[in-house]
Structures are given as C-alpha cells and as structure tokens.
CSV table of N, CA and C in Angstrom, one decimal:
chain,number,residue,atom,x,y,z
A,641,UNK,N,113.7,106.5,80.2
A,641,UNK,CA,113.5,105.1,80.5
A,641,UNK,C,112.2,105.0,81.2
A,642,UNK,N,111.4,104.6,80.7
A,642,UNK,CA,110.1,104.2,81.3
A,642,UNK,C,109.5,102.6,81.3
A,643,UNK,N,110.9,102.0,80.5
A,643,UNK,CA,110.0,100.7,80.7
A,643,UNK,C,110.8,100.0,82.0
A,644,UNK,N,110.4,99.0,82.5
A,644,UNK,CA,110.7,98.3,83.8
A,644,UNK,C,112.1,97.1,83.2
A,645,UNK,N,111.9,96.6,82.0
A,645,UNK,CA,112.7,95.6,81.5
A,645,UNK,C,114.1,96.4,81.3
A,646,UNK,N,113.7,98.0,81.1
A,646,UNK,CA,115.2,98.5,81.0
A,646,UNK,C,115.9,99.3,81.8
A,647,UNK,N,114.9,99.3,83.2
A,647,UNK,CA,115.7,100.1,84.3
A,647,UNK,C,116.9,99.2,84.5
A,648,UNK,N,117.1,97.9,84.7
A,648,UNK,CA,118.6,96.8,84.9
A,648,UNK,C,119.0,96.0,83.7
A,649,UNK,N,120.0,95.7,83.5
A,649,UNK,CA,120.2,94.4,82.5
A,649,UNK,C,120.1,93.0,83.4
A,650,UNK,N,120.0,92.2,83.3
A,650,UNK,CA,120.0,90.9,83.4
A,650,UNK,C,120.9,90.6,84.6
A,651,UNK,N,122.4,91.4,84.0
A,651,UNK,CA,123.7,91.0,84.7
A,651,UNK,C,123.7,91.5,86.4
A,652,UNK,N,122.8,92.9,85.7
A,652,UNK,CA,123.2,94.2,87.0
A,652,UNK,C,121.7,93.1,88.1
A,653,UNK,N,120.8,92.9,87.3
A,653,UNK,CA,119.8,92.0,88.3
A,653,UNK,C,120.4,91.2,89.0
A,654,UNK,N,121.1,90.2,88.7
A,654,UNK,CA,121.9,89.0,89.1
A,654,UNK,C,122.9,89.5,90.3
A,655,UNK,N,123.4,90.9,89.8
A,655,UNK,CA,124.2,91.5,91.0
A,655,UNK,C,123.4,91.9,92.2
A,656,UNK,N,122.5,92.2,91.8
A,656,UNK,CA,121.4,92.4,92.7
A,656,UNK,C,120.8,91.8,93.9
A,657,UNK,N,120.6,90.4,93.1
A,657,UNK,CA,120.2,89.4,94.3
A,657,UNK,C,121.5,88.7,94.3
A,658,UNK,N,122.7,88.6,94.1
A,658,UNK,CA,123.8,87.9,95.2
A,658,UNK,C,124.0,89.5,96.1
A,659,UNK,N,123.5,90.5,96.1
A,659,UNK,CA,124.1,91.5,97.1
A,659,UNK,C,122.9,91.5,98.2
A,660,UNK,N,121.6,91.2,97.8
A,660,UNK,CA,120.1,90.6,98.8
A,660,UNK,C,121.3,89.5,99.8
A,661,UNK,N,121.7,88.5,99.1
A,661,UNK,CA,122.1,87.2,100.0
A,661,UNK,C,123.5,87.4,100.7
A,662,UNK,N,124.0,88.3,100.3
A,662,UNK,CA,125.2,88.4,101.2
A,662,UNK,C,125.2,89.4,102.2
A,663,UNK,N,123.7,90.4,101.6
A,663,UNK,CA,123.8,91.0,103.1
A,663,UNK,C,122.7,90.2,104.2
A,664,UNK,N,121.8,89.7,103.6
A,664,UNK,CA,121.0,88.7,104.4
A,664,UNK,C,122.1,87.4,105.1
A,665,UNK,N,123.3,87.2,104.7
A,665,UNK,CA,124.1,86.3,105.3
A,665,UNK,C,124.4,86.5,106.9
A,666,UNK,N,124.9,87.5,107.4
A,666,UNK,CA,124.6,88.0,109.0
A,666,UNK,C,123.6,88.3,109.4
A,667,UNK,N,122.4,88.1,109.1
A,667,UNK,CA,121.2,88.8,109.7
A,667,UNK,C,119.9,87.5,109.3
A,668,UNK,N,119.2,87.9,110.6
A,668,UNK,CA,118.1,86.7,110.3
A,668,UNK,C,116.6,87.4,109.1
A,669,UNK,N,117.1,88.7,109.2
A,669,UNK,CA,116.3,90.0,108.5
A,669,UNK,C,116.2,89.8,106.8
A,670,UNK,N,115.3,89.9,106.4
A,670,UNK,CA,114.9,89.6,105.2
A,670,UNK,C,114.9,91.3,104.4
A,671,UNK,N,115.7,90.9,102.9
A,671,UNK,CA,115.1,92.3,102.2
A,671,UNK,C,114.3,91.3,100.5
A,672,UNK,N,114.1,92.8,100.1
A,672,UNK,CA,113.2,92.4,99.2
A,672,UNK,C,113.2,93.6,98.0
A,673,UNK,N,113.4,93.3,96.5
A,673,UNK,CA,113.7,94.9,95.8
A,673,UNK,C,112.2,94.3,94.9
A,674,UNK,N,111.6,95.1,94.8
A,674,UNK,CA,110.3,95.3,93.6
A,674,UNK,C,110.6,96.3,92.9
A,675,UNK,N,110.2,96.5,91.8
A,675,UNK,CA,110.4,97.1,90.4
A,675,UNK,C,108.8,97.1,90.0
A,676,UNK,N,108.4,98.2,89.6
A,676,UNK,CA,107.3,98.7,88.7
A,676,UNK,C,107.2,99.6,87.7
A,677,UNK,N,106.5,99.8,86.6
A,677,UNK,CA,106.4,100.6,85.5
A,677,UNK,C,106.1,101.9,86.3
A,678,UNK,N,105.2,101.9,86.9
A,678,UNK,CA,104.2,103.3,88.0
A,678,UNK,C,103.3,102.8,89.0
A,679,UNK,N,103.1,103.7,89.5
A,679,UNK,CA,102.1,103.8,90.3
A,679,UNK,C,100.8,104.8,90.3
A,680,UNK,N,99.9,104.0,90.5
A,680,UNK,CA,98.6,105.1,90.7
A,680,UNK,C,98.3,105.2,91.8
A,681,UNK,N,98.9,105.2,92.9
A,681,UNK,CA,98.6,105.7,94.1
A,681,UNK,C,99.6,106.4,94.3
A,682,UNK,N,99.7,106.7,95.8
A,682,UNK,CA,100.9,107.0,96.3
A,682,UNK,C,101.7,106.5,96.7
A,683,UNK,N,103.1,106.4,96.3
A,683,UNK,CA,104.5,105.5,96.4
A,683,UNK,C,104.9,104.8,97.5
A,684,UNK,N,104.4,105.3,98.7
A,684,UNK,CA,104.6,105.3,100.0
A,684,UNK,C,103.5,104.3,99.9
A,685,UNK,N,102.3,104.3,99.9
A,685,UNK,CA,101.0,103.7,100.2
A,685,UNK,C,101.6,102.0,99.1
A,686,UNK,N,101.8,102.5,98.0
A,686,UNK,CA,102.2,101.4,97.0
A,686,UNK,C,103.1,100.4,97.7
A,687,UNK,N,104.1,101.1,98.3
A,687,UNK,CA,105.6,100.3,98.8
A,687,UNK,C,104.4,99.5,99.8
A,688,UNK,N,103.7,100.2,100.7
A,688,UNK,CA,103.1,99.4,102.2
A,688,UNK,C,102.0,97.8,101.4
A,689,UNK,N,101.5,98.1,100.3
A,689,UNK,CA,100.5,97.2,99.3
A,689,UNK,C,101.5,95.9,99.1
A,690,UNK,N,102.4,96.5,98.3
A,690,UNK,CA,103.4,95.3,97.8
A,690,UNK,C,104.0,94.7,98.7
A,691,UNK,N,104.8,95.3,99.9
A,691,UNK,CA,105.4,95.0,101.3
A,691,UNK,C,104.2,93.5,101.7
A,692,UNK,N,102.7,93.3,101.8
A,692,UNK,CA,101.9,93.1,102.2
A,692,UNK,C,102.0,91.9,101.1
A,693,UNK,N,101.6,91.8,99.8
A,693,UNK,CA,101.5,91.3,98.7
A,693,UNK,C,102.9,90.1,98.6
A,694,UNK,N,104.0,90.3,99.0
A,694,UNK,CA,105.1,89.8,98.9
A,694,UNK,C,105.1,88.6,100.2
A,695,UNK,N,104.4,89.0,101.6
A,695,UNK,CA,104.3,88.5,102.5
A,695,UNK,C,105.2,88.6,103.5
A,696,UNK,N,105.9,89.6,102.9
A,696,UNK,CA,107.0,90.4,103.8
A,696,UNK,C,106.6,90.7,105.2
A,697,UNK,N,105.0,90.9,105.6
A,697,UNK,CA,105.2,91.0,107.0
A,697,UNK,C,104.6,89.9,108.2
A,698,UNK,N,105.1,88.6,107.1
A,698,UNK,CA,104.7,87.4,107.7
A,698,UNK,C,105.9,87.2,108.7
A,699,UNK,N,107.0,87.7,108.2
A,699,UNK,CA,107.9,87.5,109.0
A,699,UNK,C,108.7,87.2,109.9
A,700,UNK,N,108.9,86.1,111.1
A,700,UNK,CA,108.7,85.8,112.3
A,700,UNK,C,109.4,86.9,113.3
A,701,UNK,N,109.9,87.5,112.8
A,701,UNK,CA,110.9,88.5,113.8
A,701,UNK,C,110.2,90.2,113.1
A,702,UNK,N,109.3,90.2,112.1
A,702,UNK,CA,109.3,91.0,111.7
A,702,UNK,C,110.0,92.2,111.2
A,703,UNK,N,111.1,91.9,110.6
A,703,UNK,CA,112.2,92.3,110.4
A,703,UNK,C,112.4,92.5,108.4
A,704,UNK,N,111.7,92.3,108.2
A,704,UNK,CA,111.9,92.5,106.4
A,704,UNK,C,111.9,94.5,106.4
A,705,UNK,N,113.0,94.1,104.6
A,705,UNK,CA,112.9,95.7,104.4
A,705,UNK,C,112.6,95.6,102.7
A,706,UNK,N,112.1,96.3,102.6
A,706,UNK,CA,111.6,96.0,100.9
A,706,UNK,C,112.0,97.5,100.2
A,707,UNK,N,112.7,97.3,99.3
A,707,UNK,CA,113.1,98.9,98.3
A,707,UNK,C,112.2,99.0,97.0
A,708,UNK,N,111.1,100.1,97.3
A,708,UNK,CA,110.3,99.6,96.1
A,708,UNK,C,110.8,100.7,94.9
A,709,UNK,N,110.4,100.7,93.6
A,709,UNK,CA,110.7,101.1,92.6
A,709,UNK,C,109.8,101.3,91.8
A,710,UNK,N,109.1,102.7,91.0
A,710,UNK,CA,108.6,103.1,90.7
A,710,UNK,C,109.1,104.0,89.5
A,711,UNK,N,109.6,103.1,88.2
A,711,UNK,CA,110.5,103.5,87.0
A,711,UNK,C,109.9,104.4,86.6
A,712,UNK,N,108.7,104.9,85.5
A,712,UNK,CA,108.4,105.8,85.0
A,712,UNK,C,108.0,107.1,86.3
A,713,UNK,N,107.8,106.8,87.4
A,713,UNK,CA,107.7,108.1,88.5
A,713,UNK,C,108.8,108.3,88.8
A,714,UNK,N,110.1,107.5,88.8
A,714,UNK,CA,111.8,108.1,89.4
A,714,UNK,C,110.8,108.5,90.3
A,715,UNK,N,110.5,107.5,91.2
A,715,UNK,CA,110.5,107.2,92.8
A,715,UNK,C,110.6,106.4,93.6
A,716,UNK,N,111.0,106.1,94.9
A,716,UNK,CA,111.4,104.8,94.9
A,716,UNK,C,111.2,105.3,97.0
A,717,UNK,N,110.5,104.1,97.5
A,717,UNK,CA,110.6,104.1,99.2
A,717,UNK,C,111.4,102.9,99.8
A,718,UNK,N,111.6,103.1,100.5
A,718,UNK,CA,112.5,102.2,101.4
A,718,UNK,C,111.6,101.9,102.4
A,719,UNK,N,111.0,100.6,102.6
A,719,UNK,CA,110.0,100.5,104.0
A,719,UNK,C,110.3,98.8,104.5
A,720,UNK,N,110.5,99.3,105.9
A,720,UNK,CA,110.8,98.9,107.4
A,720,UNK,C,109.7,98.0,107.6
A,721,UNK,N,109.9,96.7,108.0
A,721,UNK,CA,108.7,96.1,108.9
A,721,UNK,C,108.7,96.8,110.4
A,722,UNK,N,107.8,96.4,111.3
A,722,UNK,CA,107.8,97.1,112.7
A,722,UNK,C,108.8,96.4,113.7
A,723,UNK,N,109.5,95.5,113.4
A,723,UNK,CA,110.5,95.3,114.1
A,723,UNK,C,111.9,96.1,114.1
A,724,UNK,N,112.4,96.3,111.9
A,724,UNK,CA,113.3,97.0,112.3
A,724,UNK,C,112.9,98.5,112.4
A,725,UNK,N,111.9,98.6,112.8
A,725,UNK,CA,111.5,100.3,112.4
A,725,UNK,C,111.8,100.6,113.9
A,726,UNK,N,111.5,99.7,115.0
A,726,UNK,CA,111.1,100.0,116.4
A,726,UNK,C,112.8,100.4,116.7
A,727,UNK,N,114.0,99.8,116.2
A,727,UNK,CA,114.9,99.6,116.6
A,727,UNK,C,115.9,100.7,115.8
A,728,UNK,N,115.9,101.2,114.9
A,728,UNK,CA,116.5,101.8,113.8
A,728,UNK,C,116.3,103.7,114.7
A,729,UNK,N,117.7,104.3,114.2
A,729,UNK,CA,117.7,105.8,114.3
A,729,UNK,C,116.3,106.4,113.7
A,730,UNK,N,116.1,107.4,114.1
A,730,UNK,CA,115.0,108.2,113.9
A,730,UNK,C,115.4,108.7,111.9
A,731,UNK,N,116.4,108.8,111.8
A,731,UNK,CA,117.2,109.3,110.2
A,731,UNK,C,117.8,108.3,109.8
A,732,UNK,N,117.4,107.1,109.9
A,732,UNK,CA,118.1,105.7,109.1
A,732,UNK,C,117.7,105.6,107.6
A,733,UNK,N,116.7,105.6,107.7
A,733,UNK,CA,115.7,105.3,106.4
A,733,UNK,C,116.1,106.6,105.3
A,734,UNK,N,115.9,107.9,106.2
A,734,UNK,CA,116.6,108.6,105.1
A,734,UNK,C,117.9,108.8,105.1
A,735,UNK,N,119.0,108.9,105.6
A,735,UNK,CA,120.2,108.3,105.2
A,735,UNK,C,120.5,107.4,104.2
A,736,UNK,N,119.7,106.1,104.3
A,736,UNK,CA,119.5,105.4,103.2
A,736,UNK,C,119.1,105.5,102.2
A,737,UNK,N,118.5,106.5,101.7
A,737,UNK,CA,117.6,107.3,100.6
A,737,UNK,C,119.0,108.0,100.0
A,738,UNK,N,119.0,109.0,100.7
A,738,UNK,CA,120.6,109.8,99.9
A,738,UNK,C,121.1,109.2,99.6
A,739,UNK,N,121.9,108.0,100.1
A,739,UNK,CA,122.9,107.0,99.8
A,739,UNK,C,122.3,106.8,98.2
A,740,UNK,N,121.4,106.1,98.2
A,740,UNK,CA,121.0,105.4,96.9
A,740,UNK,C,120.9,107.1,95.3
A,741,UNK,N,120.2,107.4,96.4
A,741,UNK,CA,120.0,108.7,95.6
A,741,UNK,C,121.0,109.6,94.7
A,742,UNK,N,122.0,109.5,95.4
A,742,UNK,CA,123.1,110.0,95.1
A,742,UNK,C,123.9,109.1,93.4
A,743,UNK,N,123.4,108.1,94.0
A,743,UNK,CA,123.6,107.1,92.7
A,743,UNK,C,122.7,107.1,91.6
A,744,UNK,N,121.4,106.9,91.8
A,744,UNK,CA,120.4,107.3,91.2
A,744,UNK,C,120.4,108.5,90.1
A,745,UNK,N,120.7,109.6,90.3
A,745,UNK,CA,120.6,111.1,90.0
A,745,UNK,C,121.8,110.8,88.8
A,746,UNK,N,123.0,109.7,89.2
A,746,UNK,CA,123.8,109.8,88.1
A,746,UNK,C,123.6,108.6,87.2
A,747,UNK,N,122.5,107.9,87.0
A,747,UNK,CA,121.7,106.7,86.6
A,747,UNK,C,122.4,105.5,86.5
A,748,UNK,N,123.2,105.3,87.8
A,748,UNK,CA,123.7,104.2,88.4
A,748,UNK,C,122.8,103.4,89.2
A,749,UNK,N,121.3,102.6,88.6
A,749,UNK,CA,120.8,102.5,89.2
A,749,UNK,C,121.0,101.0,90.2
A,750,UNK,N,121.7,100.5,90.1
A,750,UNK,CA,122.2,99.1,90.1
A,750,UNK,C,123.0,99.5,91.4
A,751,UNK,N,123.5,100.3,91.4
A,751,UNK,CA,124.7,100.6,92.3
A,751,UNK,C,124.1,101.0,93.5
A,752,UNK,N,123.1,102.3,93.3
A,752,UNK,CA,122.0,102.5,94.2
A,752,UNK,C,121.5,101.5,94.9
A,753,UNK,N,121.1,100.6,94.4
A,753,UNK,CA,119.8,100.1,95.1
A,753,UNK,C,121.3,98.7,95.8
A,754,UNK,N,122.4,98.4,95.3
A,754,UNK,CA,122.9,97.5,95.9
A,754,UNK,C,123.4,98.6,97.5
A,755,UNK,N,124.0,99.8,96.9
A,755,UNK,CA,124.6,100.4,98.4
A,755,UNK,C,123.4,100.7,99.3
A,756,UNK,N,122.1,100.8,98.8
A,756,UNK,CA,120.8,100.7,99.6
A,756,UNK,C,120.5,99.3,100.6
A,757,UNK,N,120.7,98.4,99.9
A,757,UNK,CA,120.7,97.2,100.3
A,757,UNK,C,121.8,96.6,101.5
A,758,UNK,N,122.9,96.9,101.2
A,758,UNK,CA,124.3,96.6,101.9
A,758,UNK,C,124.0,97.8,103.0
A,759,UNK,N,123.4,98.6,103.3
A,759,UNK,CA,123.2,99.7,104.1
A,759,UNK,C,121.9,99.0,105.0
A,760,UNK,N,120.9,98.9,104.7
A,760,UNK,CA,119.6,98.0,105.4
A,760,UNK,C,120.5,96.9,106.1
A,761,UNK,N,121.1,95.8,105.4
A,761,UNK,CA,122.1,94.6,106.0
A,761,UNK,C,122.9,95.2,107.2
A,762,UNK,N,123.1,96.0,107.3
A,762,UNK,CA,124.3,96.2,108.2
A,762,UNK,C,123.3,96.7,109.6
A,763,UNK,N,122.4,97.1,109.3
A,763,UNK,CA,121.4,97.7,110.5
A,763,UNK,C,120.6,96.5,110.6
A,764,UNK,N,120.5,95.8,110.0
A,764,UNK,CA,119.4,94.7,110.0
A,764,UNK,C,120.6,93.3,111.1
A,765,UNK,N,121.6,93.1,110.3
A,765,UNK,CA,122.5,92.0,111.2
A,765,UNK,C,122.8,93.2,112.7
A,766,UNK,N,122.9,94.5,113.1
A,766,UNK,CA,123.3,94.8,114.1
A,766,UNK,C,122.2,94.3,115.0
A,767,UNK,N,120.9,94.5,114.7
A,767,UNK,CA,119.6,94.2,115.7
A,767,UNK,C,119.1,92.6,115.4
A,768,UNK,N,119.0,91.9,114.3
A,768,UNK,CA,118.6,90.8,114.2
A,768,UNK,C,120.0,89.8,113.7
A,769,UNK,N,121.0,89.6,114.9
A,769,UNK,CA,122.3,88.8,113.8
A,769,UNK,C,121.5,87.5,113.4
A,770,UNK,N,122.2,87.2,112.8
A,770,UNK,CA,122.2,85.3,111.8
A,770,UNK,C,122.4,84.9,113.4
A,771,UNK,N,121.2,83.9,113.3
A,771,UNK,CA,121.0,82.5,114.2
A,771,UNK,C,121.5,81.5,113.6
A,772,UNK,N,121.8,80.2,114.4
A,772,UNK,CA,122.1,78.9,113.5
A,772,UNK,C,120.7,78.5,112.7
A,773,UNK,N,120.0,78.4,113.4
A,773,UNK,CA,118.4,77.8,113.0
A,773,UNK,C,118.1,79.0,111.8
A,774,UNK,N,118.3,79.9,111.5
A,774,UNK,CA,117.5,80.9,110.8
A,774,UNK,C,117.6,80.1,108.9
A,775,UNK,N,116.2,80.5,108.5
A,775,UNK,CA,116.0,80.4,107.8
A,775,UNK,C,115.8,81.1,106.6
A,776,UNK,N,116.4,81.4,105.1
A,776,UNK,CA,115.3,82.3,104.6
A,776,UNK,C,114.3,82.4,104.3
A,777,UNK,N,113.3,83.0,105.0
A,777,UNK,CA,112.0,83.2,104.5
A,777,UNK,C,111.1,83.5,103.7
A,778,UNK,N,112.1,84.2,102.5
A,778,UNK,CA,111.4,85.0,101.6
A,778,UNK,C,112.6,85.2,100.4
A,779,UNK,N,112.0,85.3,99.5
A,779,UNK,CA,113.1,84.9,97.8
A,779,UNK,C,113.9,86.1,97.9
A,780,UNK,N,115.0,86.0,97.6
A,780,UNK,CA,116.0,87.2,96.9
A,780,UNK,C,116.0,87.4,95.7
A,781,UNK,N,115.0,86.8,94.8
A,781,UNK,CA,114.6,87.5,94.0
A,781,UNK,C,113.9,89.2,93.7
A,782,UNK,N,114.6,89.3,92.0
A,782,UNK,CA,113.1,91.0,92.2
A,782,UNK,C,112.0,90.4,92.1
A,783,UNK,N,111.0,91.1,92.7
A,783,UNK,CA,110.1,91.0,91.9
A,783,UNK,C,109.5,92.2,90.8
A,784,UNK,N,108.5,91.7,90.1
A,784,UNK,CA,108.4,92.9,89.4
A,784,UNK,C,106.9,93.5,89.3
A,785,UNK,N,106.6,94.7,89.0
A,785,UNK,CA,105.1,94.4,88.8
A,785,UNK,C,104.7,95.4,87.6
C-alpha cells in the first residue's frame, strides 16, 4: 500500500473524525490526524512542519496533538504541543505508539490511529477538561498531503 487514498476507506475516515470529536468532547485540547504518501525529511521534523502548517500551535492553551502518517515510509509520530508535553509522563507518547503499533503491524490501521486518538483524549481531558466557553479551534478533519 503506498498510495494515501488507500491507507482508509471513506467509512473507516468518517470513523476517524467522529472518534477526533468524541474524544475532544471532555477536553478543551485539540487533535489533529495528517496522512501523507512520504516524506523527504525526517518524520519527526515532518510531523513538527505540518503541526505548524495546520496551525496547531496557535492554540490558546497550547494543547493540540497531531498523529502524523507517513504511508509509503510505515511511519507515523505522535507530537505534543508544549502545553500537553509539559504535563504528560515522561513514557506517554510512547505508550501511545505501542498501542497504535500493535494495531498497525496487523494492518488495522483505522483502529490504530482511533485507539491512538482515544488514548491522547483521555490525557488531554485529564490536564485540559472541557470548559463551558471552549471552543473548537481547529477541524476534525484529516488532512492529507
């Protein structure tokens, strides 16, 4: 699988962003999934570009988490704005890695990236809960590149 259109179907996308909004439902914390063919940098460097590009760290609480995806490299980063990063275990982010990974390796990738997601929400509402006033900031859509 190298092309981007066929890492998800349609349906498993759609599952995707109602599982963005329901874990964004307790938390004032924004996530964000990006999908790419590759990268010519490095994946880490890429995720911090797009993180940037998306405006993810406009954030007023600075609190966004973005899962990037990198189809033809089968690689993929999990990256923290500096709010939840300041607050989060020293082993959160990889924790969250396995979790998905585990799904990944058996090319569930839908399932991955949702138990990735529902895993960020649950650390993201413990430090930033849902205010009355909160807003969403930023689309629950993928994006793609």
């Amino acid at each position: 699988m190298s092309k981007v259109e066929d890492f998800l179907t349609q349906a498993e996308e759609q599952e995707i962003v109602a599982a963005i909004g329901l874990a964004e439902k307790n938390t004032s914390g924004e996530i964000r999934v990006h999908i790419e063919k590759k990268t010519s940098i490095d994946a880490f460097d890429r995720a911090m570009e797009v993180f940037h590009l998306l405006k993810m760290d406009e954030t007023e609480l600075r609190n966004g988490v973005l899962i990037y995806v990198a189809v033809k490299d089968k690689t993929f980063v999990i990256y923290g704005d500096k709010g939840i990063n300041e607050k989060v275990a020293d082993d959160f982010w990889n924790s969250t890695r396995d979790v998905m990974v585990s799904h990944f390796k058996n090319g569930n990738f839908k399932q991955g990236l949702i138990d990735g997601i529902y895993k960020a929400g649950e650390e993201l509402k413990r430090f930033f809960p849902y205010q009355e006033d909160d807003i969403n900031e930023l689309s629950n859509e993928i994006s793609k590149g």
